[in-house]
Tab-separated table of C-alpha atoms and ligand atoms in Angstrom:
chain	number	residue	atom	x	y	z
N	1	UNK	CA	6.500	-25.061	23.861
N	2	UNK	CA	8.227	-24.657	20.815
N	3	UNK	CA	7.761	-20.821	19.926
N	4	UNK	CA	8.758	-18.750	16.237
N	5	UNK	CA	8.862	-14.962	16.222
N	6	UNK	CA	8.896	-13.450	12.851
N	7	UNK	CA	10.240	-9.821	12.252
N	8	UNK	CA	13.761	-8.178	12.817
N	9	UNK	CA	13.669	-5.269	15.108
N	10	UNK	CA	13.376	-3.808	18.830
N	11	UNK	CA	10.030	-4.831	19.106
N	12	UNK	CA	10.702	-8.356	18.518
N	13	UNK	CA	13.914	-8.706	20.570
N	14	UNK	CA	11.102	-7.319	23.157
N	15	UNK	CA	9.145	-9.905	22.703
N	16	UNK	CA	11.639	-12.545	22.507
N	17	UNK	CA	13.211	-11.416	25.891
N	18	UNK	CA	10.163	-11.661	27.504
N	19	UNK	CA	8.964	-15.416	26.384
N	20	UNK	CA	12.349	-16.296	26.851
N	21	UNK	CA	11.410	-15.814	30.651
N	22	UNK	CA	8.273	-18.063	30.753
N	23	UNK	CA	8.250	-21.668	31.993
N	24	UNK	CA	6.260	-22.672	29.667
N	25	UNK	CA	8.870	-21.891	26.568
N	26	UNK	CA	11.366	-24.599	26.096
N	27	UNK	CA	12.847	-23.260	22.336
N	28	UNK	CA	12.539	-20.058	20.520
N	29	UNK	CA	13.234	-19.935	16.991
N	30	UNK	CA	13.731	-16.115	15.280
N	31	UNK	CA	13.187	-15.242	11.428
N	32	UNK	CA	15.183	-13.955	10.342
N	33	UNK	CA	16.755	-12.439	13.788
N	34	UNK	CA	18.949	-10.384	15.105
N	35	UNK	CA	22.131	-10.388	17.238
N	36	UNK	CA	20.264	-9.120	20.566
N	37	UNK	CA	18.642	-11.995	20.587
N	38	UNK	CA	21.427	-14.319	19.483
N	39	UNK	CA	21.531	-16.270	23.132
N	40	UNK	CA	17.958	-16.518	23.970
N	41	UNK	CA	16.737	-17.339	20.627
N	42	UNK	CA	18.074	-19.680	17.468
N	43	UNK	CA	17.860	-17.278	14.563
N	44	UNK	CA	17.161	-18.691	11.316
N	45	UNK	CA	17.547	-16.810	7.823
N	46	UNK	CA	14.485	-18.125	5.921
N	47	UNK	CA	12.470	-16.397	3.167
N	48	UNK	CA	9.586	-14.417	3.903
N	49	UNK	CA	8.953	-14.590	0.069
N	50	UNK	CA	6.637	-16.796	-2.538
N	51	UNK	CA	3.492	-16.849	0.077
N	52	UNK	CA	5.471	-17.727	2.769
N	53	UNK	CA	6.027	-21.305	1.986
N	54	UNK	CA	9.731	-21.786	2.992
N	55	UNK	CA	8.278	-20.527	6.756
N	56	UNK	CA	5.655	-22.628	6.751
N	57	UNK	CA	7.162	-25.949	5.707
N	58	UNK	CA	9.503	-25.183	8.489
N	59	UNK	CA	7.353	-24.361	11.363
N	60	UNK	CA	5.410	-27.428	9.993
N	61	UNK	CA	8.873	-29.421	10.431
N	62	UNK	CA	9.609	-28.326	13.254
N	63	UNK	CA	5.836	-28.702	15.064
N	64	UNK	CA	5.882	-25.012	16.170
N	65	UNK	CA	3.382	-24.819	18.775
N	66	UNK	CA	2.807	-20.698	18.527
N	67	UNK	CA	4.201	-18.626	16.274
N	68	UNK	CA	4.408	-14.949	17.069
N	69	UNK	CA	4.500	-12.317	14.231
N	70	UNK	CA	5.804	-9.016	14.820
N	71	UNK	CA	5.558	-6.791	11.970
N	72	UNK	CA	2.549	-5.436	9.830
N	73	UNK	CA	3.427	-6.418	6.385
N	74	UNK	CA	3.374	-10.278	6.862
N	75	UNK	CA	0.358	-9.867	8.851
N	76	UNK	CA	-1.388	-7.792	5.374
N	77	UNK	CA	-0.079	-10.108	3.224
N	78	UNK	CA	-1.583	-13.340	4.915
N	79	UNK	CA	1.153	-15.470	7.052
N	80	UNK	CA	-1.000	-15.955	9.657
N	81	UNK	CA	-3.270	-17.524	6.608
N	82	UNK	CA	-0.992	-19.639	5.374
N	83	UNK	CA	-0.107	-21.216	8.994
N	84	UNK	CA	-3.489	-21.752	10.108
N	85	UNK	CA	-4.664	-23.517	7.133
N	86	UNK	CA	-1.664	-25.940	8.098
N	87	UNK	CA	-3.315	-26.266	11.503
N	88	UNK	CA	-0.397	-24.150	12.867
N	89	UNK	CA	-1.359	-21.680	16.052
N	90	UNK	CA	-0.101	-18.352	15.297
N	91	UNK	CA	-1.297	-15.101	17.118
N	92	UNK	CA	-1.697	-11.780	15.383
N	93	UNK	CA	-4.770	-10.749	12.482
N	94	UNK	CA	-5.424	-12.876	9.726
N	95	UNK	CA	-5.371	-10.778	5.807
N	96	UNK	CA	-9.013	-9.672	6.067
N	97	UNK	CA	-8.412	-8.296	9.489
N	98	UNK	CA	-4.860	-7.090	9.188
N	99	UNK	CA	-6.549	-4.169	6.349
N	100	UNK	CA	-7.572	-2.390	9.632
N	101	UNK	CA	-3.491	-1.053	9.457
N	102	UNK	CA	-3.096	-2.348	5.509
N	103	UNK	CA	-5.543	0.602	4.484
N	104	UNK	CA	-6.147	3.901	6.072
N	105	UNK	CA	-9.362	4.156	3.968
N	106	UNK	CA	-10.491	1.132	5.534
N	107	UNK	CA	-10.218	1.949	8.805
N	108	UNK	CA	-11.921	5.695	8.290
N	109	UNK	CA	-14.733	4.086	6.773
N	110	UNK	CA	-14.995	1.505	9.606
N	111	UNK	CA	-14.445	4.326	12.220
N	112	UNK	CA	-17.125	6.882	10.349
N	113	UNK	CA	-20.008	3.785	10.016
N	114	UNK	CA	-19.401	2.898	13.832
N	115	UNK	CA	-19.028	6.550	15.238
N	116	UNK	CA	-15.244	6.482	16.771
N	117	UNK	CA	-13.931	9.507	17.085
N	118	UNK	CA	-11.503	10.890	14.381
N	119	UNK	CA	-10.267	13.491	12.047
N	120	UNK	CA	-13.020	14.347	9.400
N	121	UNK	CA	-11.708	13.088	6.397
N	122	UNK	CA	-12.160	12.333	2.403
N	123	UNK	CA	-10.599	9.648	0.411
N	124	UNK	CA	-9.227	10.407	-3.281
N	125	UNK	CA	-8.507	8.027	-5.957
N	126	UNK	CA	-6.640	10.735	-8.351
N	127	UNK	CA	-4.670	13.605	-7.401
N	128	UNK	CA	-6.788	16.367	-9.596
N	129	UNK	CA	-9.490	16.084	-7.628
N	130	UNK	CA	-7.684	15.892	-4.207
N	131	UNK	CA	-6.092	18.860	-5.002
N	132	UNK	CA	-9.093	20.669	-5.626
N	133	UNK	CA	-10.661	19.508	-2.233
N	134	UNK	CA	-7.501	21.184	-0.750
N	135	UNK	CA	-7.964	24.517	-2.625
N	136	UNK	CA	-11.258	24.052	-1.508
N	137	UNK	CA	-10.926	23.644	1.678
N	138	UNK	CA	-7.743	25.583	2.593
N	139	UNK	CA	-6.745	24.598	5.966
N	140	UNK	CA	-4.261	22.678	7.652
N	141	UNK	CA	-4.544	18.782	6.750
N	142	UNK	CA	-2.739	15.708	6.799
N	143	UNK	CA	-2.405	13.804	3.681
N	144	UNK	CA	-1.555	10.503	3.993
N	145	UNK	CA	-0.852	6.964	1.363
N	146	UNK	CA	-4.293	4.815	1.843
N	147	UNK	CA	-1.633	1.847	2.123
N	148	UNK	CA	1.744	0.299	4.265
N	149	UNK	CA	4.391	2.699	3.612
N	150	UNK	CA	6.948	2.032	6.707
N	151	UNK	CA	5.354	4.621	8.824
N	152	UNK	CA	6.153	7.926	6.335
N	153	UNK	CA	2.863	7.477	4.414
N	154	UNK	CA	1.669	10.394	6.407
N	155	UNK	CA	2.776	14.115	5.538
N	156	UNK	CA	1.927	16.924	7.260
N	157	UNK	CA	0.371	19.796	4.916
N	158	UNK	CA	0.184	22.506	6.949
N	159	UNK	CA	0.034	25.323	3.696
N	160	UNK	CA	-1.775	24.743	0.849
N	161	UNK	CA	1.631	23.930	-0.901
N	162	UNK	CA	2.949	21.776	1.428
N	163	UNK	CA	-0.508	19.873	1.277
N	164	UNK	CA	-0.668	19.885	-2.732
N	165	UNK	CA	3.302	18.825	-2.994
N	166	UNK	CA	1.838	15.627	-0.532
N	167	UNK	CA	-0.252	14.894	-2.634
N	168	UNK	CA	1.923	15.029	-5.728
N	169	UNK	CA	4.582	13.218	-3.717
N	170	UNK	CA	2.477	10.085	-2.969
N	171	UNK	CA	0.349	10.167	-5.970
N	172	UNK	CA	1.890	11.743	-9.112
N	173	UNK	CA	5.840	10.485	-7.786
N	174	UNK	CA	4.740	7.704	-6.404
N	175	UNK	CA	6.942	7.533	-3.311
N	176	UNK	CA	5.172	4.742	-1.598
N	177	UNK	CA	4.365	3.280	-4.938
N	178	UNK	CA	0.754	1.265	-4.995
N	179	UNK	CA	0.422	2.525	-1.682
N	180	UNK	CA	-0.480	5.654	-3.046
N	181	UNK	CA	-3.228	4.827	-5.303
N	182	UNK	CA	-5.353	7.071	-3.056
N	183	UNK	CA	-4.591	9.235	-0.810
N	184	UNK	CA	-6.689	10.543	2.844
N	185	UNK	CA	-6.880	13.696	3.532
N	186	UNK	CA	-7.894	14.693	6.931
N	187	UNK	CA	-8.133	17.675	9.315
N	188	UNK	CA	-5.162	18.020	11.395
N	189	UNK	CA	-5.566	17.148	14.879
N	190	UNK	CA	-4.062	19.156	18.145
N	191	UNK	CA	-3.623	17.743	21.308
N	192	UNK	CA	-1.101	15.473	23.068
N	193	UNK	CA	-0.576	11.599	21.362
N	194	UNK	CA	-0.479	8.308	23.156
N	195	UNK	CA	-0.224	4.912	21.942
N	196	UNK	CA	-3.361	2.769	23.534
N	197	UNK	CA	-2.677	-1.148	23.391
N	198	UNK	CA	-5.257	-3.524	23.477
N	199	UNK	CA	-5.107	-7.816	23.233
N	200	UNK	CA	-7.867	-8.919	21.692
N	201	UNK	CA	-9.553	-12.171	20.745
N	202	UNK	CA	-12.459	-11.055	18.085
N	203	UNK	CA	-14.786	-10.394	21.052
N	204	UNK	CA	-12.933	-9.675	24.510
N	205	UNK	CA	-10.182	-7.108	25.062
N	206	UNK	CA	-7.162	-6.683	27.316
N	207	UNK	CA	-6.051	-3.317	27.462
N	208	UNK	CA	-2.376	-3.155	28.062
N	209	UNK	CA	-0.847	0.086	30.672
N	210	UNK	CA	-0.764	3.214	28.282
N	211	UNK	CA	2.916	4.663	26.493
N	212	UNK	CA	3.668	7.774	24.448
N	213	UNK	CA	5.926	7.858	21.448
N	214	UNK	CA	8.626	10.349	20.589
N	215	UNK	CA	8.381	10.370	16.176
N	216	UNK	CA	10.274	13.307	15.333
N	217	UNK	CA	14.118	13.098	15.015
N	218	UNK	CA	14.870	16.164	17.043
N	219	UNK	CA	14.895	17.061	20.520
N	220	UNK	CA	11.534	19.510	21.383
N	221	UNK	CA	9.705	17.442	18.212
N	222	UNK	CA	11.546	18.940	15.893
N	223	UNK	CA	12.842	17.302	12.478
N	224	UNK	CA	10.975	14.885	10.511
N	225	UNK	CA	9.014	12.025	11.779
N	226	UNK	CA	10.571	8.516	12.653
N	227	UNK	CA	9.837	5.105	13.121
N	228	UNK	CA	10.061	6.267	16.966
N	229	UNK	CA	12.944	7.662	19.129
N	230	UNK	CA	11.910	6.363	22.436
N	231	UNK	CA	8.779	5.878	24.318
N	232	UNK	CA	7.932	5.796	27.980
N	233	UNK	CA	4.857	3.853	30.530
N	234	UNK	CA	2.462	4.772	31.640
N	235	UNK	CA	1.353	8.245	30.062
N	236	UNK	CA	0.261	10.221	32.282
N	237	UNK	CA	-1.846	12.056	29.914
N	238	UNK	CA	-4.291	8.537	29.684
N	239	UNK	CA	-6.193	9.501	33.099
N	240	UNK	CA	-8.329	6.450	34.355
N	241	UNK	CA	-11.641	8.526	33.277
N	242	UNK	CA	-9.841	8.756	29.475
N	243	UNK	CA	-8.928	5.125	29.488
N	244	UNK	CA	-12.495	4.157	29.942
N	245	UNK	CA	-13.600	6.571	27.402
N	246	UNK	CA	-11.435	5.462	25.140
N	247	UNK	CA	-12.361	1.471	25.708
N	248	UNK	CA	-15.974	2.509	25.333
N	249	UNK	CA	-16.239	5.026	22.437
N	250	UNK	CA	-13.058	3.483	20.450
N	251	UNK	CA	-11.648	0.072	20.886
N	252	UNK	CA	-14.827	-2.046	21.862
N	253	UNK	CA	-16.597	-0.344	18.707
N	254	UNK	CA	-13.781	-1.197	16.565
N	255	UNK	CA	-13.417	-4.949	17.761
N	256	UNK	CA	-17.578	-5.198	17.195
N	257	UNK	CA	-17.601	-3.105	13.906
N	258	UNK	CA	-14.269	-5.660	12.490
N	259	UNK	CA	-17.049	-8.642	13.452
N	260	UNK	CA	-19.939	-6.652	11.528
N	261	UNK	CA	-17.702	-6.732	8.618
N	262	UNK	CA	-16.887	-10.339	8.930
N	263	UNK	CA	-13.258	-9.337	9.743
N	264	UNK	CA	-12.960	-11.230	13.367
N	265	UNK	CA	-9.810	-8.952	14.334
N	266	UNK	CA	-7.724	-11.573	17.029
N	267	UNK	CA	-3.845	-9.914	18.129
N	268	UNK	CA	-3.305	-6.521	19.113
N	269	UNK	CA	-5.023	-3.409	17.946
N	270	UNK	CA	-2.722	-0.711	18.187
N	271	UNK	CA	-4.846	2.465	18.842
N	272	UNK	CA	-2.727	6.043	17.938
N	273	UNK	CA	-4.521	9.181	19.622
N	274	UNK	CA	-4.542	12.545	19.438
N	275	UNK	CA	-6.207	13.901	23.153
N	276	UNK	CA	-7.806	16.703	21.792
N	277	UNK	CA	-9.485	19.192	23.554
N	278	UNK	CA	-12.871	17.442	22.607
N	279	UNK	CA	-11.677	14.386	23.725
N	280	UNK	CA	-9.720	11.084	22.425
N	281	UNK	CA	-10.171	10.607	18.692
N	282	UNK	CA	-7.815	8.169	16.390
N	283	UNK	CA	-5.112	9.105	14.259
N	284	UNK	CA	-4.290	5.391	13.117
N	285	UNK	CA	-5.104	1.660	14.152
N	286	UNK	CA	-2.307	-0.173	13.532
N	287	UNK	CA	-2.531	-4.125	13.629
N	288	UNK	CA	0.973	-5.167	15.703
N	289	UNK	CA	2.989	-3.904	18.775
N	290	UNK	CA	3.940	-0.587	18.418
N	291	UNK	CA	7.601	-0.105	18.454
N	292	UNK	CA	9.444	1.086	20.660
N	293	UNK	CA	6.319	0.810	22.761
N	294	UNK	CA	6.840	-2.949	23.018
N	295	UNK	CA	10.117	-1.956	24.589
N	296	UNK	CA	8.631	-0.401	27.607
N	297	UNK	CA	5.119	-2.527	28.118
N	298	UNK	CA	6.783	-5.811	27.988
N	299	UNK	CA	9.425	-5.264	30.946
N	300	UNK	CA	6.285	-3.415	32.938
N	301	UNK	CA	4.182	-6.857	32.172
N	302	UNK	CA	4.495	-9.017	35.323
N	303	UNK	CA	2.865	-11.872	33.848
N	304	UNK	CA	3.782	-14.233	31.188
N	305	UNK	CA	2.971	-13.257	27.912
N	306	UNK	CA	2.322	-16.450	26.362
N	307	UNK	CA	-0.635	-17.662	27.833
N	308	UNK	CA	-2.211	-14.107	27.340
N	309	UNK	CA	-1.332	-15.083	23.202
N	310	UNK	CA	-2.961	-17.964	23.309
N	311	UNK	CA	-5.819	-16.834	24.904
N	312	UNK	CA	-6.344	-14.362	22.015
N	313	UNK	CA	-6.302	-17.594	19.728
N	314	UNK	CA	-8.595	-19.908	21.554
N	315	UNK	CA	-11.301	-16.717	22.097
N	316	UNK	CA	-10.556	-16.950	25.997
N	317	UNK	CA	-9.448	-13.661	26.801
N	318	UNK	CA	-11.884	-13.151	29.513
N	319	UNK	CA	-10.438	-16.028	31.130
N	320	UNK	CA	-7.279	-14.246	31.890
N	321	UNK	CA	-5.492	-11.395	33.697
N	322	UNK	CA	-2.383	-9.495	33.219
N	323	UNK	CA	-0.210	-7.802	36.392
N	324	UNK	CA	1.559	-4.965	36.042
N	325	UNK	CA	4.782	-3.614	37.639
N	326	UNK	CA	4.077	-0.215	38.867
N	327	UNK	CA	7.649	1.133	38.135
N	328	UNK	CA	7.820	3.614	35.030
N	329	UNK	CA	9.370	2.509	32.224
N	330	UNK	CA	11.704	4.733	29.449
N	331	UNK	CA	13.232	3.551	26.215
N	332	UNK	CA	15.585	5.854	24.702
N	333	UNK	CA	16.615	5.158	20.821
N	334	UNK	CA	20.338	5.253	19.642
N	335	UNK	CA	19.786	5.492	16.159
N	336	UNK	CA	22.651	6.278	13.233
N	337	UNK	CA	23.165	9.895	12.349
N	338	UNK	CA	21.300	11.130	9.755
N	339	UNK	CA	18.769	8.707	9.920
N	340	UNK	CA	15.610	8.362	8.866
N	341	UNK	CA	17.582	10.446	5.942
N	342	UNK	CA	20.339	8.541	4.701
N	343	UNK	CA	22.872	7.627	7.383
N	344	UNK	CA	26.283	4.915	7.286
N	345	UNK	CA	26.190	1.420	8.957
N	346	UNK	CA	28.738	-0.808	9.636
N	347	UNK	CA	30.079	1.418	13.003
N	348	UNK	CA	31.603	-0.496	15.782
N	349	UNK	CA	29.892	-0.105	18.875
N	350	UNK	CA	30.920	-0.229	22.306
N	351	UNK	CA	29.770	-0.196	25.853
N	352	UNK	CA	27.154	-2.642	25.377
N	353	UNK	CA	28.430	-5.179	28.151
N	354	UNK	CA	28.681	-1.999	30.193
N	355	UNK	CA	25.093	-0.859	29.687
N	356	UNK	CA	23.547	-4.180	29.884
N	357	UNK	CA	25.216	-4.675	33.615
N	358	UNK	CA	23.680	-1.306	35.062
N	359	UNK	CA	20.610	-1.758	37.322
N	360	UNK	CA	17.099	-2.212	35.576
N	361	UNK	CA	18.943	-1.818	32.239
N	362	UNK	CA	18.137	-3.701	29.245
N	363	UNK	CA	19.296	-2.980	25.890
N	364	UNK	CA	17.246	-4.143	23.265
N	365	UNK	CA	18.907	-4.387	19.571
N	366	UNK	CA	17.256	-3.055	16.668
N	367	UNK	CA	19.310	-2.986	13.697
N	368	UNK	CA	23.498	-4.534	14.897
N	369	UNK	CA	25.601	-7.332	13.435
N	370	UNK	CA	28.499	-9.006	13.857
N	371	UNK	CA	31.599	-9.624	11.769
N	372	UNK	CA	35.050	-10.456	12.997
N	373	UNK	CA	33.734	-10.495	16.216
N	374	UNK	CA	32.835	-6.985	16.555
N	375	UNK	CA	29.312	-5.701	17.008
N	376	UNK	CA	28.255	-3.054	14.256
N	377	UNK	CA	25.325	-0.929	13.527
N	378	UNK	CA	23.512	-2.265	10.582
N	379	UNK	CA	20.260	0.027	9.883
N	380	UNK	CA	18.170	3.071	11.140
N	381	UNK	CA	17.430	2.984	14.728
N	382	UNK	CA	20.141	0.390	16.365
N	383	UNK	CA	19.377	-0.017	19.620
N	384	UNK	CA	16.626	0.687	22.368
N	385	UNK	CA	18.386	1.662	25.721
N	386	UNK	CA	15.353	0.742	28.499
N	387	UNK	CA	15.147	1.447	32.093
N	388	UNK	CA	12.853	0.756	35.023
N	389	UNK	CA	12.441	2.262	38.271
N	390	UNK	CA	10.905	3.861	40.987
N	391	UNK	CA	9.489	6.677	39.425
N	392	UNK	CA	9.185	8.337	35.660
N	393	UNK	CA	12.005	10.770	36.386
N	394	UNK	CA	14.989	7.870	37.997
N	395	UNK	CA	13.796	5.857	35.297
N	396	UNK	CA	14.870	8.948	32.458
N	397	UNK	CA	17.729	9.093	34.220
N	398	UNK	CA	18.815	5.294	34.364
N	399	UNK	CA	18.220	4.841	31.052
N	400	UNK	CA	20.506	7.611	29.943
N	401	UNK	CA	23.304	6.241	32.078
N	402	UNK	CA	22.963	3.308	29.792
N	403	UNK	CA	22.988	5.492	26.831
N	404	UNK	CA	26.429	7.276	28.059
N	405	UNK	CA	27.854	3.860	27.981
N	406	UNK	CA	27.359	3.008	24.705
N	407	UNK	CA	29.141	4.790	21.964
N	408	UNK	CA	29.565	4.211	18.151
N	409	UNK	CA	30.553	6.704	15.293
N	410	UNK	CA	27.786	9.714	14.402
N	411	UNK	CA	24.983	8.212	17.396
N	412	UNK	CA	22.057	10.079	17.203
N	413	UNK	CA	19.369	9.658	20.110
N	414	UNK	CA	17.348	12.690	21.477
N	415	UNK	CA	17.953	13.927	25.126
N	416	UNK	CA	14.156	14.668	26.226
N	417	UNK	CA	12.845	11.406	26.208
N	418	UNK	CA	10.127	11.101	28.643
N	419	UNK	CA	9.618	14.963	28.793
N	420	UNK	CA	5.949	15.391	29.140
N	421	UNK	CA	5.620	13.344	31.764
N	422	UNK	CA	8.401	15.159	33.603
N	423	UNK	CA	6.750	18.839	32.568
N	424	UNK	CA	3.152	17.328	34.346
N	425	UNK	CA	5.433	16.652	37.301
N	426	UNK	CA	5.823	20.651	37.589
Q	1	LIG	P1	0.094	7.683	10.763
Q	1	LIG	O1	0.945	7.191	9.646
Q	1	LIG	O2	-1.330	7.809	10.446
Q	1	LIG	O3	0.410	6.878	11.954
Q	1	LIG	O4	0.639	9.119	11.189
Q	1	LIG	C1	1.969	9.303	11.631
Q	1	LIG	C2	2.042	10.458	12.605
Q	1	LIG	O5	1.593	11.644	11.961
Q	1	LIG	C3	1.146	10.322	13.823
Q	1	LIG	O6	1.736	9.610	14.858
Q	1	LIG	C4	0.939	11.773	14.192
Q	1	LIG	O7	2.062	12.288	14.876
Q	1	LIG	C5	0.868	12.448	12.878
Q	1	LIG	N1	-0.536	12.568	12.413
Q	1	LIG	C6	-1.200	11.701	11.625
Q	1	LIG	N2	-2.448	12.120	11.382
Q	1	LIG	C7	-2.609	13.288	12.028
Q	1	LIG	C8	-3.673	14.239	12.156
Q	1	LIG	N3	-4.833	14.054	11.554
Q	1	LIG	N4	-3.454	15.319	12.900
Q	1	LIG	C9	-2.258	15.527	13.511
Q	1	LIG	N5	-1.230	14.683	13.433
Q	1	LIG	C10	-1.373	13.569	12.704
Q	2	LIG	N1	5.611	3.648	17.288
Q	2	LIG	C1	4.603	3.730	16.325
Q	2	LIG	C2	4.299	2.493	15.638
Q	2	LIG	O1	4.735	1.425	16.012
Q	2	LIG	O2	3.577	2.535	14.650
């Protein structure tokens, strides 16, 4: 098979590593890729602008069997559209489904008609009249942009004036720009988070192992929130009991409420909880791989992700299975100081070879390119340092020995990756 992944980060050197190791994969092609996936993939630099056409001619040129999109803005904006109406195979939501991430008011209304647990909430087209529901209601909330805002459409508002300057921020300043034409405001949820990921095919689901994020910047979640500084597998904090609560009251009412709407949702749902003390309730659906989830499910997946892909496109997800290694796995971010504030690129970086060589290491690259045939940092988070092994705390461990290897000017990661499944262990 002749495979295309579309998207630029960790996630999708994850997923390029891993088809890279099926038999059934004879050429992977990468838009518009990066250097970590340099020998297992061809990278090509082709637009992902004017409806996608430049893509599509060439996946059409080149008779790409499946392509694989990684990220959630093509997926809103309608690539996988576009290549099936050129009889292409391509796995993730189509437009109509992909609004289940694209808008948060959406998916509340979808949750509230099919009873999933979640944060009461109100949507708001104007800020006047949000901010007088938040005078109103005086209590801790979380305002968020109703549309894609690269993961900082949500802002805590845990005073009154935090909550009003959110809602001046997105609406009035337009920081996320049409993304903000309303805003959610919802209760604010306490518990422990996990991210829940689920293949689906419109009608059967495959729920993947469970993994827990790490947003905030700082060590002891402190700082402001992130794209993600590491993640770990399983989460101990998903019991089995929870897991089949939260297939039952959440994900299988999603997948059936998307068909009620005539929104056949086919890829992966992305389910964010909050475990609150009444139980699992959503904080967001998101329509893609998490990341860096991907970068500790995919080396725990003993079977070949392809045909799982394809089963999601033919509707013959019940037809397969998916093994599991039963080794934790931890992903630790090296990410550019100062970041997700404004931070310098262009650092050398060393240690890589080093890192790469230690036992159950893999280091997948996020944001690094090369010039003069030095490797340099070239974004936010740069790399994902990932370990496996025998159990959650040797696998903490082996992934920071890759970490210590690696070293480039003002490297920010945090050091307590992993920690709440190490403070359970007590
Ligand atoms: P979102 O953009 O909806 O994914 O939210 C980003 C992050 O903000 C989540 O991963 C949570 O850490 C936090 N968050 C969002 N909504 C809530 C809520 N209602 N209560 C508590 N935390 C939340
Ligand atoms: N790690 C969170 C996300 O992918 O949205």
């Amino acid at each position: 098979m002749k495979i295309l992944v579309v998207g630029r980060g960790g996630r999708e050197h994850t997923i390029v590593w891993k088809i890279a190791q099926s038999p059934l994969v004879e050429k992977i092609y990468w838009v518009p890729g990066n250097l970590g996936t340099s020998e297992i993939a061809e990278c090509r630099s082709i637009s992902l602008e004017d409806n996608f056409a430049e893509l599509a001619d060439f996946a059409e040129a080149e008779k790409i069997d499946l392509t694989i999109v990684g990220p959630e803005d093509p997926l809103a904006n309608g690539l996988i559209d576009i290549l099936r109406e050129r009889g292409l195979r391509a796995f993730g939501p189509d437009r109509k489904a992909a609004i289940l991430e694209a808008s948060k008011d959406f998916a509340k209304r979808l949750m509230v008609k099919n009873g999933i647990p979640t944060a009461v909430h109100r949507t708001f087209d104007e800020p006047d009249s949000a901010i007088a529901y938040l005078k109103e209601i005086d209590r801790p909330v979380f305002v968020k942009a109703d549309g894609l805002a690269a993961g900082k459409g949500a802002i805590p508002g845990r005073t009154l004036d935090e909550a009003i300057q959110a809602v001046q921020h997105i609406m009035v300043d337009r920081a996320f720009g049409g993304a903000g034409d309303k805003v959610v405001i919802e209760e604010l949820l306490v518990g422990e988070e996990a991210s829940f990921t689920v293949l689906t095919d419109g009608t059967h689901c495959l729920p993947f192992v469970s993994s827990q994020d790490h947003k905030p910047a700082l060590d002891g979640d402190r700082g402001k929130n992130t794209g993600g500084m590491g993640a770990y597998s399983p989460a101990p904090v998903i019991t089995p009991e929870l897991h089949e609560q939260v297939m039952d009251t959440i994900v299988y009412p999603a997948v059936r409420g998307m068909q009620a709407e005539g929104r056949p949702f086919q890829g992966v749902l992305y389910v964010g909880l909050m475990i609150t003390e009444t139980g699992p309730k959503v904080v967001e659906f998101n329509c893609r791989f998490g990341d860096p989830e991907t970068q500790v499910l995919l080396p725990r997946m003993a079977s070949d992700l392809v045909p799982l892909l394809e089963a999601c496109i033919d509707g013959t997800l019940d037809e397969v299975v998916c093994d599991w290694k039963p080794e934790p796995a931890v992903c630790v971010v090296m990410a550019s100081g100062g970041y997700p504030d404004s931070y310098e690129t262009g650092k050398p970086i060393t240690g890589l070879e080093r890192a790469n060589a230690l036992e159950s290491v893999v280091v997948f690259h996020a944001a690094t390119k090369v010039q003069n045939g030095d490797i340099l940092t070239d974004g936010g988070r740069i790399l994902g340092v990932t370990a496996l092994a025998g159990d959650i705390r040797s696998a903490i461990e082996q992934a920071y020995r890759g970490v210590a290897e690696i070293h480039f000017d003002k490297a920010h990661f945090r050091r307590d990756i992993g920690h709440r499944a190490l403070d359970r262990e007590l």
